[in-house]
Amino acid sequence: MDSFVESAKGRLLATALDWTDEQKAEARWIHTTSHRAAALGFQVTESLRRSLGPDDPRMLQIISLTLLYMGESMKWEIGSGTKAPRDYRALHSLMRRGISTGRQRDPLHIVAGDRGRTCTLESLYFRALLLARFGSGNLTCKQIEILDQWL
């Protein structure tokens, strides 16, 4: 999935003109795919919460990837043309779960897209909130992508 998304992002962000209907459909696909990956990750954390326990490193990895895809979904919402009301309950629930372990600031290595990243649950949570906020303003997808790379 990540290789398809990275390929589509490259095409979309390289154009200087307004997006065609086909390009808008690609942006919707990125948004929908990221949203579904985040929803699946949230369901997995809910299902495995009791069996793995909050301190299991696999649980922290699932939470981190879920937070990453929540941010991606919020970032691409503007390009997709969808403006559904946002529900932050899952985002806050994941962060509360991370805080309950006391490991919200521990460095984690995640691989997404074309590179690995070292981050924390706290930074991924903050990233998702910032992308949601900036995505609801006047910034374009290109500007939000630049902001995200800086974050």
JSON list of C-alpha atoms in Angstrom, two decimals, residues 45-138:
[
{"chain": "A", "resi": 45, "resn": "THR", "atom": "CA", "xyz": [-5.49, -2.39, 19.34]},
{"chain": "A", "resi": 46, "resn": "GLU", "atom": "CA", "xyz": [-8.98, -2.82, 20.76]},
{"chain": "A", "resi": 47, "resn": "SER", "atom": "CA", "xyz": [-8.98, -6.56, 20.03]},
{"chain": "A", "resi": 48, "resn": "LEU", "atom": "CA", "xyz": [-5.46, -7.23, 21.33]},
{"chain": "A", "resi": 49, "resn": "ARG", "atom": "CA", "xyz": [-5.57, -4.91, 24.33]},
{"chain": "A", "resi": 50, "resn": "ARG", "atom": "CA", "xyz": [-6.27, -7.69, 26.81]},
{"chain": "A", "resi": 51, "resn": "SER", "atom": "CA", "xyz": [-4.17, -10.45, 25.27]},
{"chain": "A", "resi": 52, "resn": "LEU", "atom": "CA", "xyz": [-1.00, -8.42, 24.61]},
{"chain": "A", "resi": 53, "resn": "GLY", "atom": "CA", "xyz": [-1.19, -5.98, 27.47]},
{"chain": "A", "resi": 54, "resn": "PRO", "atom": "CA", "xyz": [-0.31, -2.31, 27.28]},
{"chain": "A", "resi": 55, "resn": "ASP", "atom": "CA", "xyz": [3.45, -2.74, 27.77]},
{"chain": "A", "resi": 56, "resn": "ASP", "atom": "CA", "xyz": [3.93, -5.20, 24.91]},
{"chain": "A", "resi": 57, "resn": "PRO", "atom": "CA", "xyz": [6.25, -3.66, 22.28]},
{"chain": "A", "resi": 58, "resn": "ARG", "atom": "CA", "xyz": [4.00, -4.98, 19.52]},
{"chain": "A", "resi": 59, "resn": "MET", "atom": "CA", "xyz": [1.09, -2.97, 20.93]},
{"chain": "A", "resi": 60, "resn": "LEU", "atom": "CA", "xyz": [3.18, 0.20, 20.94]},
{"chain": "A", "resi": 61, "resn": "GLN", "atom": "CA", "xyz": [4.17, -0.50, 17.33]},
{"chain": "A", "resi": 62, "resn": "ILE", "atom": "CA", "xyz": [0.52, -0.93, 16.30]},
{"chain": "A", "resi": 63, "resn": "ILE", "atom": "CA", "xyz": [-0.46, 2.26, 18.11]},
{"chain": "A", "resi": 64, "resn": "SER", "atom": "CA", "xyz": [2.36, 4.19, 16.44]},
{"chain": "A", "resi": 65, "resn": "LEU", "atom": "CA", "xyz": [1.40, 3.04, 12.94]},
{"chain": "A", "resi": 66, "resn": "THR", "atom": "CA", "xyz": [-2.25, 3.78, 13.64]},
{"chain": "A", "resi": 67, "resn": "LEU", "atom": "CA", "xyz": [-1.38, 7.32, 14.75]},
{"chain": "A", "resi": 68, "resn": "LEU", "atom": "CA", "xyz": [0.78, 7.72, 11.63]},
{"chain": "A", "resi": 69, "resn": "TYR", "atom": "CA", "xyz": [-2.09, 6.73, 9.33]},
{"chain": "A", "resi": 70, "resn": "MET", "atom": "CA", "xyz": [-4.56, 8.91, 11.24]},
{"chain": "A", "resi": 71, "resn": "GLY", "atom": "CA", "xyz": [-2.28, 11.85, 10.45]},
{"chain": "A", "resi": 72, "resn": "GLU", "atom": "CA", "xyz": [-1.99, 10.79, 6.80]},
{"chain": "A", "resi": 73, "resn": "SER", "atom": "CA", "xyz": [-5.77, 10.60, 6.56]},
{"chain": "A", "resi": 74, "resn": "MET", "atom": "CA", "xyz": [-6.16, 14.10, 7.98]},
{"chain": "A", "resi": 75, "resn": "LYS", "atom": "CA", "xyz": [-3.42, 15.43, 5.70]},
{"chain": "A", "resi": 76, "resn": "TRP", "atom": "CA", "xyz": [-5.06, 14.15, 2.51]},
{"chain": "A", "resi": 77, "resn": "GLU", "atom": "CA", "xyz": [-8.60, 15.07, 3.48]},
{"chain": "A", "resi": 78, "resn": "ILE", "atom": "CA", "xyz": [-8.22, 18.49, 1.88]},
{"chain": "A", "resi": 79, "resn": "GLY", "atom": "CA", "xyz": [-7.11, 17.05, -1.46]},
{"chain": "A", "resi": 80, "resn": "SER", "atom": "CA", "xyz": [-9.83, 14.43, -1.46]},
{"chain": "A", "resi": 81, "resn": "GLY", "atom": "CA", "xyz": [-12.61, 16.99, -1.28]},
{"chain": "A", "resi": 82, "resn": "THR", "atom": "CA", "xyz": [-14.30, 15.17, 1.61]},
{"chain": "A", "resi": 83, "resn": "LYS", "atom": "CA", "xyz": [-15.36, 17.31, 4.52]},
{"chain": "A", "resi": 84, "resn": "ALA", "atom": "CA", "xyz": [-16.91, 14.96, 7.03]},
{"chain": "A", "resi": 85, "resn": "PRO", "atom": "CA", "xyz": [-17.00, 16.07, 10.67]},
{"chain": "A", "resi": 86, "resn": "ARG", "atom": "CA", "xyz": [-13.90, 14.83, 12.45]},
{"chain": "A", "resi": 87, "resn": "ASP", "atom": "CA", "xyz": [-14.17, 12.46, 15.37]},
{"chain": "A", "resi": 88, "resn": "TYR", "atom": "CA", "xyz": [-11.07, 12.62, 17.55]},
{"chain": "A", "resi": 89, "resn": "ARG", "atom": "CA", "xyz": [-12.18, 9.97, 20.09]},
{"chain": "A", "resi": 90, "resn": "ALA", "atom": "CA", "xyz": [-10.05, 7.18, 18.57]},
{"chain": "A", "resi": 91, "resn": "LEU", "atom": "CA", "xyz": [-7.01, 9.48, 18.35]},
{"chain": "A", "resi": 92, "resn": "HIS", "atom": "CA", "xyz": [-7.34, 10.55, 21.99]},
{"chain": "A", "resi": 93, "resn": "SER", "atom": "CA", "xyz": [-8.03, 6.97, 23.09]},
{"chain": "A", "resi": 94, "resn": "LEU", "atom": "CA", "xyz": [-4.82, 5.73, 21.47]},
{"chain": "A", "resi": 95, "resn": "MET", "atom": "CA", "xyz": [-2.82, 8.47, 23.14]},
{"chain": "A", "resi": 96, "resn": "ARG", "atom": "CA", "xyz": [-4.36, 7.70, 26.52]},
{"chain": "A", "resi": 97, "resn": "ARG", "atom": "CA", "xyz": [-3.38, 4.07, 25.97]},
{"chain": "A", "resi": 98, "resn": "GLY", "atom": "CA", "xyz": [0.18, 5.14, 25.21]},
{"chain": "A", "resi": 99, "resn": "ILE", "atom": "CA", "xyz": [0.32, 7.42, 28.25]},
{"chain": "A", "resi": 100, "resn": "SER", "atom": "CA", "xyz": [-0.93, 4.61, 30.49]},
{"chain": "A", "resi": 101, "resn": "THR", "atom": "CA", "xyz": [2.20, 2.63, 29.60]},
{"chain": "A", "resi": 102, "resn": "GLY", "atom": "CA", "xyz": [4.46, 5.52, 30.55]},
{"chain": "A", "resi": 103, "resn": "ARG", "atom": "CA", "xyz": [6.28, 4.96, 27.24]},
{"chain": "A", "resi": 104, "resn": "GLN", "atom": "CA", "xyz": [4.76, 7.78, 25.19]},
{"chain": "A", "resi": 105, "resn": "ARG", "atom": "CA", "xyz": [8.17, 9.47, 24.90]},
{"chain": "A", "resi": 106, "resn": "ASP", "atom": "CA", "xyz": [10.22, 6.35, 24.18]},
{"chain": "A", "resi": 107, "resn": "PRO", "atom": "CA", "xyz": [11.80, 6.35, 20.72]},
{"chain": "A", "resi": 108, "resn": "LEU", "atom": "CA", "xyz": [10.14, 3.97, 18.26]},
{"chain": "A", "resi": 109, "resn": "HIS", "atom": "CA", "xyz": [11.32, 3.01, 14.81]},
{"chain": "A", "resi": 110, "resn": "ILE", "atom": "CA", "xyz": [8.56, 2.72, 12.21]},
{"chain": "A", "resi": 111, "resn": "VAL", "atom": "CA", "xyz": [8.81, 2.08, 8.51]},
{"chain": "A", "resi": 112, "resn": "ALA", "atom": "CA", "xyz": [6.23, 3.76, 6.32]},
{"chain": "A", "resi": 113, "resn": "GLY", "atom": "CA", "xyz": [6.48, 4.88, 2.76]},
{"chain": "A", "resi": 114, "resn": "ASP", "atom": "CA", "xyz": [9.98, 4.89, 1.42]},
{"chain": "A", "resi": 115, "resn": "ARG", "atom": "CA", "xyz": [11.89, 5.37, 4.66]},
{"chain": "A", "resi": 116, "resn": "GLY", "atom": "CA", "xyz": [12.19, 4.47, 8.30]},
{"chain": "A", "resi": 117, "resn": "ARG", "atom": "CA", "xyz": [11.53, 7.05, 10.96]},
{"chain": "A", "resi": 118, "resn": "THR", "atom": "CA", "xyz": [12.34, 7.36, 14.62]},
{"chain": "A", "resi": 119, "resn": "CYS", "atom": "CA", "xyz": [9.57, 9.04, 16.55]},
{"chain": "A", "resi": 120, "resn": "THR", "atom": "CA", "xyz": [7.50, 8.79, 19.71]},
{"chain": "A", "resi": 121, "resn": "LEU", "atom": "CA", "xyz": [3.82, 8.16, 20.31]},
{"chain": "A", "resi": 122, "resn": "GLU", "atom": "CA", "xyz": [3.61, 11.70, 21.62]},
{"chain": "A", "resi": 123, "resn": "SER", "atom": "CA", "xyz": [5.10, 13.18, 18.43]},
{"chain": "A", "resi": 124, "resn": "LEU", "atom": "CA", "xyz": [2.78, 11.13, 16.18]},
{"chain": "A", "resi": 125, "resn": "TYR", "atom": "CA", "xyz": [-0.23, 12.25, 18.21]},
{"chain": "A", "resi": 126, "resn": "PHE", "atom": "CA", "xyz": [0.84, 15.90, 18.03]},
{"chain": "A", "resi": 127, "resn": "ARG", "atom": "CA", "xyz": [1.50, 15.51, 14.27]},
{"chain": "A", "resi": 128, "resn": "ALA", "atom": "CA", "xyz": [-2.03, 14.21, 13.68]},
{"chain": "A", "resi": 129, "resn": "LEU", "atom": "CA", "xyz": [-3.54, 17.11, 15.62]},
{"chain": "A", "resi": 130, "resn": "LEU", "atom": "CA", "xyz": [-1.44, 19.69, 13.75]},
{"chain": "A", "resi": 131, "resn": "LEU", "atom": "CA", "xyz": [-2.26, 18.17, 10.35]},
{"chain": "A", "resi": 132, "resn": "ALA", "atom": "CA", "xyz": [-5.96, 18.22, 11.21]},
{"chain": "A", "resi": 133, "resn": "ARG", "atom": "CA", "xyz": [-5.74, 21.86, 12.21]},
{"chain": "A", "resi": 134, "resn": "PHE", "atom": "CA", "xyz": [-3.68, 23.02, 9.23]},
{"chain": "A", "resi": 135, "resn": "GLY", "atom": "CA", "xyz": [-5.73, 20.87, 6.85]},
{"chain": "A", "resi": 136, "resn": "SER", "atom": "CA", "xyz": [-8.86, 22.78, 7.80]},
{"chain": "A", "resi": 137, "resn": "GLY", "atom": "CA", "xyz": [-7.41, 26.14, 6.76]},
{"chain": "A", "resi": 138, "resn": "ASN", "atom": "CA", "xyz": [-6.18, 27.70, 3.55]}
]
